[in-house]
Coordinates of C-alpha atoms and ligand atoms in Angstrom, one line a residue:
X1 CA 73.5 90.6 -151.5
X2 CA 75.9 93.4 -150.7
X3 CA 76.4 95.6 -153.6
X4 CA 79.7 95.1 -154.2
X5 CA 79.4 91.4 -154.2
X6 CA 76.6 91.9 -156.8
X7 CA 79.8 93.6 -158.9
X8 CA 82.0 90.7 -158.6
X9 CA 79.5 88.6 -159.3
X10 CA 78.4 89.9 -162.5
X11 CA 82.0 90.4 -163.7
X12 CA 82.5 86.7 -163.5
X13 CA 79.2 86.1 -165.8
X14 CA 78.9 85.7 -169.3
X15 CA 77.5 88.9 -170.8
X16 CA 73.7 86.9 -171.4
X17 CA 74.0 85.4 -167.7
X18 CA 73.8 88.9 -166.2
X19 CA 72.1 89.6 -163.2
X20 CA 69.6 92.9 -163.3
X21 CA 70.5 94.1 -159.2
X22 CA 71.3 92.0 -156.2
X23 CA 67.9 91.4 -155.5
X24 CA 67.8 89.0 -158.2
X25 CA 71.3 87.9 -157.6
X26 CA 70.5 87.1 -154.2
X27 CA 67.2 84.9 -155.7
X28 CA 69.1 83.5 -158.3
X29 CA 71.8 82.3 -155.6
X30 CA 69.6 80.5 -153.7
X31 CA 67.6 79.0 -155.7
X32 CA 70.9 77.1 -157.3
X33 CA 70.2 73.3 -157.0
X34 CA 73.8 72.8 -156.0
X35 CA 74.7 74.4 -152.7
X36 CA 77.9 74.6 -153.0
X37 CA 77.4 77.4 -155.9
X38 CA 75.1 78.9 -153.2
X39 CA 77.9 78.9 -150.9
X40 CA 80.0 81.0 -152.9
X41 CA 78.0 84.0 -153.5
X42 CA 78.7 86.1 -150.7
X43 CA 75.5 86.3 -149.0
X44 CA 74.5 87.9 -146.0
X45 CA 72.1 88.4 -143.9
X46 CA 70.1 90.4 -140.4
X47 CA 68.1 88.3 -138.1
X48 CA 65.0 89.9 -137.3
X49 CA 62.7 87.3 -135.9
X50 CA 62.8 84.7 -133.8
X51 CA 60.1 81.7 -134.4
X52 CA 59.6 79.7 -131.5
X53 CA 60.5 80.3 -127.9
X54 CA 60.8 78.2 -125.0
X55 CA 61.2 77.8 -121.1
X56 CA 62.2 81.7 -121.5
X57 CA 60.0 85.1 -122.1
X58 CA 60.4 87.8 -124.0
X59 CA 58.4 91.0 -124.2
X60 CA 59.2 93.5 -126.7
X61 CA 60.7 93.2 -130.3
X62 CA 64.0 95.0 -129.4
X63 CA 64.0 92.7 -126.6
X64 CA 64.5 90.0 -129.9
X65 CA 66.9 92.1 -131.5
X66 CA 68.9 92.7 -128.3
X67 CA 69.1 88.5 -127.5
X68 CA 69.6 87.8 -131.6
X69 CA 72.6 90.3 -131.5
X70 CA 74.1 88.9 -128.6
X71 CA 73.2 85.2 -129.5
X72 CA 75.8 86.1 -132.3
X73 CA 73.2 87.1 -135.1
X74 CA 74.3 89.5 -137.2
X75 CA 71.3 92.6 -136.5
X76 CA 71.3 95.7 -138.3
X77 CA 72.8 98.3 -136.7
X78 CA 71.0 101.3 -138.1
X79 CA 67.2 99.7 -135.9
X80 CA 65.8 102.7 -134.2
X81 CA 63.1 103.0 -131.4
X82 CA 60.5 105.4 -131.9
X83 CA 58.1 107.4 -129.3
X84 CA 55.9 109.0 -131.5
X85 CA 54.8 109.1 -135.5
X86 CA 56.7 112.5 -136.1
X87 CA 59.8 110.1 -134.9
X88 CA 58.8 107.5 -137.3
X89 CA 58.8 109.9 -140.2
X90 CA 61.8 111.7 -139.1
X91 CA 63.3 108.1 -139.3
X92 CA 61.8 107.2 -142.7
X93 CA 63.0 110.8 -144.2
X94 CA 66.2 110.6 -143.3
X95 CA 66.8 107.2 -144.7
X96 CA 65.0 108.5 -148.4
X97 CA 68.6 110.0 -148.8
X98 CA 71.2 108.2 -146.8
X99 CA 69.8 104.4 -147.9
X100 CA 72.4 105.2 -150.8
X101 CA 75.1 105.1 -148.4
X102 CA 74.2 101.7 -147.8
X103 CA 76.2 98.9 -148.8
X104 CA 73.3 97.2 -149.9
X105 CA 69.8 98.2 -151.6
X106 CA 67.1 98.8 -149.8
X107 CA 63.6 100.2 -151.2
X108 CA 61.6 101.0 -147.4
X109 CA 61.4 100.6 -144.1
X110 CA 59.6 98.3 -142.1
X111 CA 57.4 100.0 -138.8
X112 CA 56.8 97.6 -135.9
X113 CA 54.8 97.4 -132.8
X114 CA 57.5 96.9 -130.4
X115 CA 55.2 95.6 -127.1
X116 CA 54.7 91.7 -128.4
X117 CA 51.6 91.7 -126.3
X118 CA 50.0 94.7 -128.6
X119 CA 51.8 92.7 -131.4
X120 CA 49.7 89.3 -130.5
X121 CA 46.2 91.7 -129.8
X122 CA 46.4 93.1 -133.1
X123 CA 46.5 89.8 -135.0
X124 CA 47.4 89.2 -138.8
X125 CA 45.3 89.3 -141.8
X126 CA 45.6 87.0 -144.1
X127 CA 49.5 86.7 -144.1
X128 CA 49.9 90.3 -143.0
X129 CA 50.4 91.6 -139.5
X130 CA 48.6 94.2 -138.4
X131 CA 51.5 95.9 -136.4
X132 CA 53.7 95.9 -139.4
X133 CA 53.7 98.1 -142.1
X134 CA 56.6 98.9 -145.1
X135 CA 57.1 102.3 -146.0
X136 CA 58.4 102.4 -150.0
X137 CA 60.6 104.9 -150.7
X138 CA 59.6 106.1 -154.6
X139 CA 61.6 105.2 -157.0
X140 CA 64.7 107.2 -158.6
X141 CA 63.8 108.9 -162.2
X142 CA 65.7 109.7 -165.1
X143 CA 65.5 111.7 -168.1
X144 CA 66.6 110.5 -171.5
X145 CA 65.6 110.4 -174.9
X146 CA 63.1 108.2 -176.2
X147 CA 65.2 107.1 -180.0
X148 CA 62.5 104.8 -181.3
X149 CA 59.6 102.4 -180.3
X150 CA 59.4 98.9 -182.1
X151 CA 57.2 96.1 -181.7
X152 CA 57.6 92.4 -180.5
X153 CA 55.3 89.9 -180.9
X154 CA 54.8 87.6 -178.2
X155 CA 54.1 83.6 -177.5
X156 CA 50.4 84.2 -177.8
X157 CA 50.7 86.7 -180.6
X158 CA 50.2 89.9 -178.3
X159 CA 52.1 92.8 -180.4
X160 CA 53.9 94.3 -177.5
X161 CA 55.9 97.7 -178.4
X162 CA 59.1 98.6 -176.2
X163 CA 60.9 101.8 -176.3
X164 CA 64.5 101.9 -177.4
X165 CA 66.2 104.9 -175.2
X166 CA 69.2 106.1 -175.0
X167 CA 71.5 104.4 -172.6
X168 CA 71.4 105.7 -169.1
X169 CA 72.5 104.9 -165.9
X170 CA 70.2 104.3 -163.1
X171 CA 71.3 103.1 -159.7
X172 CA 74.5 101.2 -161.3
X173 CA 72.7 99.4 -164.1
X174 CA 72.6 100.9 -167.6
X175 CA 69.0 100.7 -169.3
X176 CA 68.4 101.2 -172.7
X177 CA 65.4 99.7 -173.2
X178 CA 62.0 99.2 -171.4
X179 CA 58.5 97.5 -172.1
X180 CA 55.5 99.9 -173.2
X181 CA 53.1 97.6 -172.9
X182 CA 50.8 98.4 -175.3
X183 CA 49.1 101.3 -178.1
X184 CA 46.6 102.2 -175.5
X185 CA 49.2 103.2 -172.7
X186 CA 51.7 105.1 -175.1
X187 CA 48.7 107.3 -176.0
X188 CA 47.4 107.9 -172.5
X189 CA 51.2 108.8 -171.6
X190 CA 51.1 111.2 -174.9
X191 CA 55.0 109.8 -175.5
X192 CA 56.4 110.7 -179.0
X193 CA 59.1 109.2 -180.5
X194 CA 62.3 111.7 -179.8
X195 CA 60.8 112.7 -176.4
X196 CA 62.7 113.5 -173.6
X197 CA 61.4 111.0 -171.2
X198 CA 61.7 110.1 -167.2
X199 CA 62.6 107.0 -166.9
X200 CA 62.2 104.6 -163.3
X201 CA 63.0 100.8 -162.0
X202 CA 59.6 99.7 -160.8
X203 CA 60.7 98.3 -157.4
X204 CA 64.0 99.0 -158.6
X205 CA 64.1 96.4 -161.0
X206 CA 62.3 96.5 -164.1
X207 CA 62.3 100.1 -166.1
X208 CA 59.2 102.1 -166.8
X209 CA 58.9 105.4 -168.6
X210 CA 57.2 107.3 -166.8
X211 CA 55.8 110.2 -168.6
X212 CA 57.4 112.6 -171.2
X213 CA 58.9 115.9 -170.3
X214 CA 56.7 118.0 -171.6
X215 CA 59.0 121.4 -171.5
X216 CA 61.8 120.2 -173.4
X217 CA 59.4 119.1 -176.5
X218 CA 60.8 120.9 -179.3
X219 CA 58.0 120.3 -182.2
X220 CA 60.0 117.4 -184.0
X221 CA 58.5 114.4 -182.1
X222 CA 56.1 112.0 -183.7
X223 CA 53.3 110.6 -182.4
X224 CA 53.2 106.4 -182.6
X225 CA 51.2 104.3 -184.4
X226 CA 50.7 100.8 -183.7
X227 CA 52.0 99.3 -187.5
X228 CA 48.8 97.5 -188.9
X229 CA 50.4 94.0 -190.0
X230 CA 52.2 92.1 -188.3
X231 CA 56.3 93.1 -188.4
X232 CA 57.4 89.7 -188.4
X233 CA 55.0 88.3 -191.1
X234 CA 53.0 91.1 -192.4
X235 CA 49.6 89.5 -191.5
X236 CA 47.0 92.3 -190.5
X237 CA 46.8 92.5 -186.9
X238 CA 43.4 92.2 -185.0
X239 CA 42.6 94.3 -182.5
X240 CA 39.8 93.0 -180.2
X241 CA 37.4 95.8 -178.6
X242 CA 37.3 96.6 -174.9
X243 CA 40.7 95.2 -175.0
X244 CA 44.0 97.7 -175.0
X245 CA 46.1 94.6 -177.3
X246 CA 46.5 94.1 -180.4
X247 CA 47.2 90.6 -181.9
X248 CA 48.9 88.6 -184.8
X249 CA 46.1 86.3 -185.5
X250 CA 48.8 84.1 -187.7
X251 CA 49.3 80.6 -186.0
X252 CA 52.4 80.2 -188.1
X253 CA 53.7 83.5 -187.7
X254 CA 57.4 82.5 -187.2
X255 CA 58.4 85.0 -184.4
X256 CA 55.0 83.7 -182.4
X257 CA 56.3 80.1 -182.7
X258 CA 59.4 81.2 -181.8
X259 CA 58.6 82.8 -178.5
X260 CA 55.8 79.9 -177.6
X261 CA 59.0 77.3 -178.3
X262 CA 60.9 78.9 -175.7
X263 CA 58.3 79.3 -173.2
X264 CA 57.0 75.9 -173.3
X265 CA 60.9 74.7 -173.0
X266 CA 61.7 77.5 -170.0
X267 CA 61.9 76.2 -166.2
X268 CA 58.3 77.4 -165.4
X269 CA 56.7 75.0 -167.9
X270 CA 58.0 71.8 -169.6
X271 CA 61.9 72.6 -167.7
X272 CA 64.2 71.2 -170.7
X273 CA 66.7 72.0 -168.8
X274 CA 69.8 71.6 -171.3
X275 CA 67.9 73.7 -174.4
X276 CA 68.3 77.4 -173.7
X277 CA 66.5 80.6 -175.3
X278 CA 69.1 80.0 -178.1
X279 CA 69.3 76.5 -179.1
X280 CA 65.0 77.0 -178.9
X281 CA 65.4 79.2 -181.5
X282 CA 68.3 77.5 -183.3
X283 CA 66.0 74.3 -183.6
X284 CA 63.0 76.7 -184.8
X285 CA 65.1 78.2 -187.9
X286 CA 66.0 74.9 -188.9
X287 CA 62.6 74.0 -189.4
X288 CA 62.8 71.0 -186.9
X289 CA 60.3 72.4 -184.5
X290 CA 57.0 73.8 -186.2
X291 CA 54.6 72.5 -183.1
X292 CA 55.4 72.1 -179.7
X293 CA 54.9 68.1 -180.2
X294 CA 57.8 68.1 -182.6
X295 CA 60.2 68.3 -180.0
X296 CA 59.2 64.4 -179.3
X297 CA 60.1 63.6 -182.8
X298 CA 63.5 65.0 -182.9
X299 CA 66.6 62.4 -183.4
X300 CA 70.1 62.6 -182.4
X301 CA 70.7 63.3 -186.3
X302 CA 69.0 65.6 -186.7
X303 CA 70.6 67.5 -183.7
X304 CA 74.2 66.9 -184.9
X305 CA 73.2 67.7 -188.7
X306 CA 72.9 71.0 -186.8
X307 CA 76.4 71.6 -186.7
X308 CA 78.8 72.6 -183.6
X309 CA 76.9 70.2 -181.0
X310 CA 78.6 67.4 -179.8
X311 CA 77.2 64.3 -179.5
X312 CA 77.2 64.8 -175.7
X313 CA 75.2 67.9 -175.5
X314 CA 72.7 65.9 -178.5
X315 CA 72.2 62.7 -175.9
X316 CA 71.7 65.7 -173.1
X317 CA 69.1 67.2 -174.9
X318 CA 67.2 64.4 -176.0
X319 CA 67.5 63.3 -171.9
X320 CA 65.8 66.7 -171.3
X321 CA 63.1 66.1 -174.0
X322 CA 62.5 62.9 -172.4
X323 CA 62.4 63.8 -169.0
X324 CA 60.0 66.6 -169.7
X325 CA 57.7 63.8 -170.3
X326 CA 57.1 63.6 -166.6
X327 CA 56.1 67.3 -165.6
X328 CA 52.3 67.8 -164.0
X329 CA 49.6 68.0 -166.1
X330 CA 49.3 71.9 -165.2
X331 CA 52.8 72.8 -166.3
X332 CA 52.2 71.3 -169.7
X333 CA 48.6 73.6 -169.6
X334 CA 51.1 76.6 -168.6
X335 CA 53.7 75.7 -171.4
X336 CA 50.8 75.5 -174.3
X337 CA 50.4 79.5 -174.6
X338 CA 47.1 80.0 -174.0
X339 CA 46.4 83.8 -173.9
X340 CA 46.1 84.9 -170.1
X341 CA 47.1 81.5 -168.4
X342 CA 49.6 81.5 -165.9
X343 CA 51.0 79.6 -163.7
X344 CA 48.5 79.6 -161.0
X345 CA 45.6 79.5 -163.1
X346 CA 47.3 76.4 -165.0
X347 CA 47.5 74.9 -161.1
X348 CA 43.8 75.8 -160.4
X349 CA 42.2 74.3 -164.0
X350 CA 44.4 71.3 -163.1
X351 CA 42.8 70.5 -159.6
X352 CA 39.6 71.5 -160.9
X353 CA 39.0 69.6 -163.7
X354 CA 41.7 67.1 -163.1
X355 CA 42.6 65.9 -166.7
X356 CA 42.4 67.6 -170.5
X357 CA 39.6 65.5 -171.3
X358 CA 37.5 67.0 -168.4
X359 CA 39.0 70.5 -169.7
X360 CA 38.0 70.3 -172.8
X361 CA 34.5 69.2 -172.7
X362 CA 33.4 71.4 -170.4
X363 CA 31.4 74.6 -171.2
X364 CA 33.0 78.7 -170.9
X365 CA 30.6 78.9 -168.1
X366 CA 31.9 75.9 -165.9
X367 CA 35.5 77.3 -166.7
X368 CA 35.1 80.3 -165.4
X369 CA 33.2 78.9 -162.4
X370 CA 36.6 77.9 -161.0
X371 CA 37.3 80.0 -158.4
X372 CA 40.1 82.0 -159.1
X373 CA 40.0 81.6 -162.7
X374 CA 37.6 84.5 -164.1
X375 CA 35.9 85.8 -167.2
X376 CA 38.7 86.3 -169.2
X377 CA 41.0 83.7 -168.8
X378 CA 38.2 81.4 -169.0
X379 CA 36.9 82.8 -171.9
X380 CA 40.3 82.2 -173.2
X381 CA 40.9 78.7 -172.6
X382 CA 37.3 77.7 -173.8
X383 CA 38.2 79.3 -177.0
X384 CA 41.9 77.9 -177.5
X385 CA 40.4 74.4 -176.4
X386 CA 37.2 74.4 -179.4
X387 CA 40.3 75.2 -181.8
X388 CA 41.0 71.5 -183.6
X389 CA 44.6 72.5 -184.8
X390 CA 45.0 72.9 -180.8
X391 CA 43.3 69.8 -180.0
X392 CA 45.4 67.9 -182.6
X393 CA 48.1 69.5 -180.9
X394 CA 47.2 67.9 -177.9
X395 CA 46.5 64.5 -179.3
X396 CA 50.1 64.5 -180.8
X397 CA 51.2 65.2 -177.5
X398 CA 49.4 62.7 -175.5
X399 CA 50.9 59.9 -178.5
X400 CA 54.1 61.4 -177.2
X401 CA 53.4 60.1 -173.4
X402 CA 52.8 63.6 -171.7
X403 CA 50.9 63.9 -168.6
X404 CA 47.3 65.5 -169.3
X405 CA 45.8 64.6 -166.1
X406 CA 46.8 65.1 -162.4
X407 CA 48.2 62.4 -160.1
X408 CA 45.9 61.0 -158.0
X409 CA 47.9 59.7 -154.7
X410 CA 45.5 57.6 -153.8
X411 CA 46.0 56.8 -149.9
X412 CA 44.0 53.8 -148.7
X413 CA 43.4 53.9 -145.1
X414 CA 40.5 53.4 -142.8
X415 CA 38.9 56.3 -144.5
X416 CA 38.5 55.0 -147.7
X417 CA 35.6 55.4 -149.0
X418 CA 34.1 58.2 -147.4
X419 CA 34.5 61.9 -149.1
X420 CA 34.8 65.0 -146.7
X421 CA 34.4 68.8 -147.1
X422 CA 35.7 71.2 -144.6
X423 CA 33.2 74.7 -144.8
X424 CA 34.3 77.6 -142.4
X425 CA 37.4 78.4 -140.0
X426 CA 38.7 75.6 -137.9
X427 CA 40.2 76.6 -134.6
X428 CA 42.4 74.3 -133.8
X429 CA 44.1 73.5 -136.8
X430 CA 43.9 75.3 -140.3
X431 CA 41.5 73.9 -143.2
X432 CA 44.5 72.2 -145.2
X433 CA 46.3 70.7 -142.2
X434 CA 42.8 69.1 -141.8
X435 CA 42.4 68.2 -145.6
X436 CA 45.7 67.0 -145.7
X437 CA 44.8 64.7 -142.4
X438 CA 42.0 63.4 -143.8
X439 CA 43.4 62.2 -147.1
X440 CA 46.2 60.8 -144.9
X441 CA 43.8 58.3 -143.7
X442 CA 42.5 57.3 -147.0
X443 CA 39.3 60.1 -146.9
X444 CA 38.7 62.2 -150.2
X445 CA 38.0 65.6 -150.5
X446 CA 35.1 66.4 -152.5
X447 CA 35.0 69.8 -154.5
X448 CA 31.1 70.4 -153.6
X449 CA 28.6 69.6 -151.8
X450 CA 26.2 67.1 -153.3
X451 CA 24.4 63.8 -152.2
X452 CA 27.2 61.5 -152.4
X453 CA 29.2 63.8 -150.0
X454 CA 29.6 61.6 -146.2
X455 CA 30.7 64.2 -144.4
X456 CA 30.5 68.1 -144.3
X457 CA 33.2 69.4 -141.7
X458 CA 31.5 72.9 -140.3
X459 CA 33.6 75.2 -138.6
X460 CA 32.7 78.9 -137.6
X461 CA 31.4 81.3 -140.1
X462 CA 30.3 78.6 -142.8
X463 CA 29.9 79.7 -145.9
X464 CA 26.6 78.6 -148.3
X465 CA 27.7 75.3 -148.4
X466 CA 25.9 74.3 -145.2
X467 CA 22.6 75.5 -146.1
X468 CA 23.2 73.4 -149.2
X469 CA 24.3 70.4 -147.0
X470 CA 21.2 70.5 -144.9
X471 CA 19.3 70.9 -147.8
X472 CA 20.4 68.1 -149.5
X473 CA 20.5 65.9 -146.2
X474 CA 24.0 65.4 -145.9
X475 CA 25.8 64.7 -142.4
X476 CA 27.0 68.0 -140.6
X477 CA 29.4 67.5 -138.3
X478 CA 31.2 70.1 -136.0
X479 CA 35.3 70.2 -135.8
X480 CA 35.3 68.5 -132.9
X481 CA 34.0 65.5 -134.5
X482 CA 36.4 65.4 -137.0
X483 CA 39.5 65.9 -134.2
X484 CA 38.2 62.7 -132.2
X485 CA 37.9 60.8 -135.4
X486 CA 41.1 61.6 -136.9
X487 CA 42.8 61.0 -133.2
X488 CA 40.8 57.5 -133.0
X489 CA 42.2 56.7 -136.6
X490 CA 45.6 58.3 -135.8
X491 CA 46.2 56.3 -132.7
X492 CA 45.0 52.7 -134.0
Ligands
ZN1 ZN1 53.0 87.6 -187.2

């Protein structure tokens, strides 16, 4: 999103709708549900790719840019080619300065192989070429003067200090204020409360302080201290070792509820889509929502005993309630505020264990067996889960018709029956495209190997799980195998 189109944009928005920079303009655009909104947000963009190509050949990467440009793709005119390194750097240092020219934001450059011969030799990693390569331009820093730090508690009771500065502009967005994570960090930064202070956008977008400037201390600042009880409802905070947090241990700490309300109403987790930060917190002062299973309790009078909502917006409301009824089983996991869970580990427990039942009887070990899923997050669900206000929690919410357990699409087909696994790389097709073929056709795929598993698909570089299959004397099979079976069963 040009930058001047960012402007216009944000002069149309209500002052709480703002967007930060035109990088999350641009995401927010296109992630609108209705296209036409889309449509109007002056978007733009440079080809730089082209996917598939046929009956034609092309050799080089400028080659690309050269067809794209006159196909009637707008390219960017400032692509350079290089001969040597020094040119590449020359490239990249005269950019550090003039990308503020720009009429949009940039924050690097990207470095390509040009011959698309080299390009296909050298391969990708994972997702990542290996003739690629972004160079980041550091970000820009500012000084200004550190006024105060205060403390918010968050959805899981984390005390979380932020700095309060005085405003500055950086880049065309005014900051005054910027997360300090936590005691620990403010310490090993030595920032004192009346600093001067450099402050940066990480990635442009979110501010950091950086450090203090040391040289213009003049005596007067004071070092910070974490406050020991909670600011919101003066419980004593608990700080757990190893760990750089500190915590309000209160369950019905109201800032805490308040924060957890709105997170389990936000898109990410149970996506109520018509009750906003504020009516969250609206419904939380007037002691409507205590527990997150509350919000299935609420009436429409109740909502219009709240005063200024129409009985419109009330039916709306209680449509989102209902509909949230329906999300997966791991977005209600991500919307309970569980210390460390996000949204992948919610997706990960969910396929692993499959339901809250499973979840909850199984051991801290088995938890954080799940690949992905770790120590400390699993530590942290094993604890919130032998909690019984948490586990009534969970019982009021399952009386209320959420979904605690994962769809199971069960295809029948003339697989059914039989349970696969797929160990090692496949070569002519990736491991999920087989998965995904397998369940087409009515086959299960198992989560280990054991002896009820019919078939162990081996591709090259297995892993352990064929010594464990041979072990355990289950049918190997190479991929070959599998392709003939699933063409047999494709073609019948
Ligand atoms: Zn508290």
């Amino acid at each position: 999103m040009p930058i001047k189109s960012f402007e216009q944009l944000n002069e149309e928005m209500s002052d709480d709708r703002l967007f930060a920079n035109p990088r999350n303009a641009a995401a927010g655009s296109l992630r609108q549900k209705d296209p036409r909104i889309t449509s109007t947000r002056n978007l733009s963009f440079f080809g730089y790719q082209i996917g598939y190509v046929e009956g034609m050949r092309i050799n080089s990467h400028w080659e690309t840019l050269e067809l794209l440009r006159e196909w009637g793709f707008p390219v960017n005119p400032h692509i350079q080619r290089a001969d040597t390194l020094e040119d590449v750097m020359a490239y990249c240092n005269k950019w550090e300065k003039e990308r503020f020219n720009l009429p949009y934001e940039i924050d690097g450059v990207v470095i390509k192989i040009n011959d698309l011969a080299h390009q296909e030799e050298l391969g990708t990693v994972a997702r990542d070429p290996r003739w690629a390569i972004a160079f980041k331009y550091p970000p820009i820093q500012v000084a200004t003067r550190l006024l105060d730090i205060r403390v918010n508690v968050g959805r899981t009771g984390s005390l979380n200090p932020w700095a309060v500065l005085e405003p500055i502009n950086i880049r065309g967005v005014t900051v005054s204020r910027a997360s300090l994570h936590n005691e620990g960090d403010i310490q090993r930064k030595d920032l004192r409360i009346g600093d001067w202070v450099l402050v940066q956008r990480a990635g442009e977008v979110i501010p950091q302080v950086v450090k203090p400037v040391l040289e213009r201390r003049t005596g007067t600042e004071e070092v910070y201290r974490l406050p020991e009880q909670c600011p919101f409802c003066q419980t004593p905070i608990i700080r757990i070792p190893d760990q750089a947090m500190a915590y309000c241990p209160n369950k019905e700490c109201p800032e805490r509820i308040l924060q957890s309300v709105i997170h389990f109403v936000s898109k990410g987790a149970m996506d109520m889509e018509t009750i906003g930060e504020k009516m969250a917190a609206q419904l939380v002062n007037a002691g409507y929502i205590k527990s997150l299973s509350d919000f299935y309790q609420l009436t429409e009078e109740q909502l219009l005993a709240l005063g200024g909502i129409k009985k419109k917006s009330a039916d709306n409301m209680l449509a989102a309630i209902e509909a949230s009824k329906e999300r997966p089983f791991w977005r209600v996991l991500f919307g309970l505020n569980i210390r460390y869970i996000g949204e992948k580990s919610a997706q990960l427990l969910a396929t692993a264990f499959g339901d809250i039942d499973a979840l909850a009887q199984a051991s801290a070990e088995e938890i954080i067996k799940v690949p992905g899923v770790g120590p400390e997050i699993g530590q942290s669900v094993y604890n919130w889960l032998q909690d019984t206000d948490n586990l009534a929690l969970i019982e009021r919410l399952r009386a209320a018709g959420l979904t605690l357990a994962e769809e199971k699409v069960e295809n029948t087909g003339p697989l059914t029956g039989q349970t696969f696994l797929v160990t090692g790389r496949l070569e002519a097709m990736t491991r999920s495209a087989a998965e995904e073929a397998i369940t087409r056709l009515g086959g299960r795929i198992a989560t280990g190997v054991s002896k009820t598993l019919s078939h162990l698909i081996v591709g090259e570089d297995p892993g352990s799980k064929l010594a464990k299959a041979q072990k355990v004397g289950v049918p190997i099979h190479n991929e070959e195998w599998l392709v003939d079976l699933l063409k047999q069963h494709n073609e019948d």
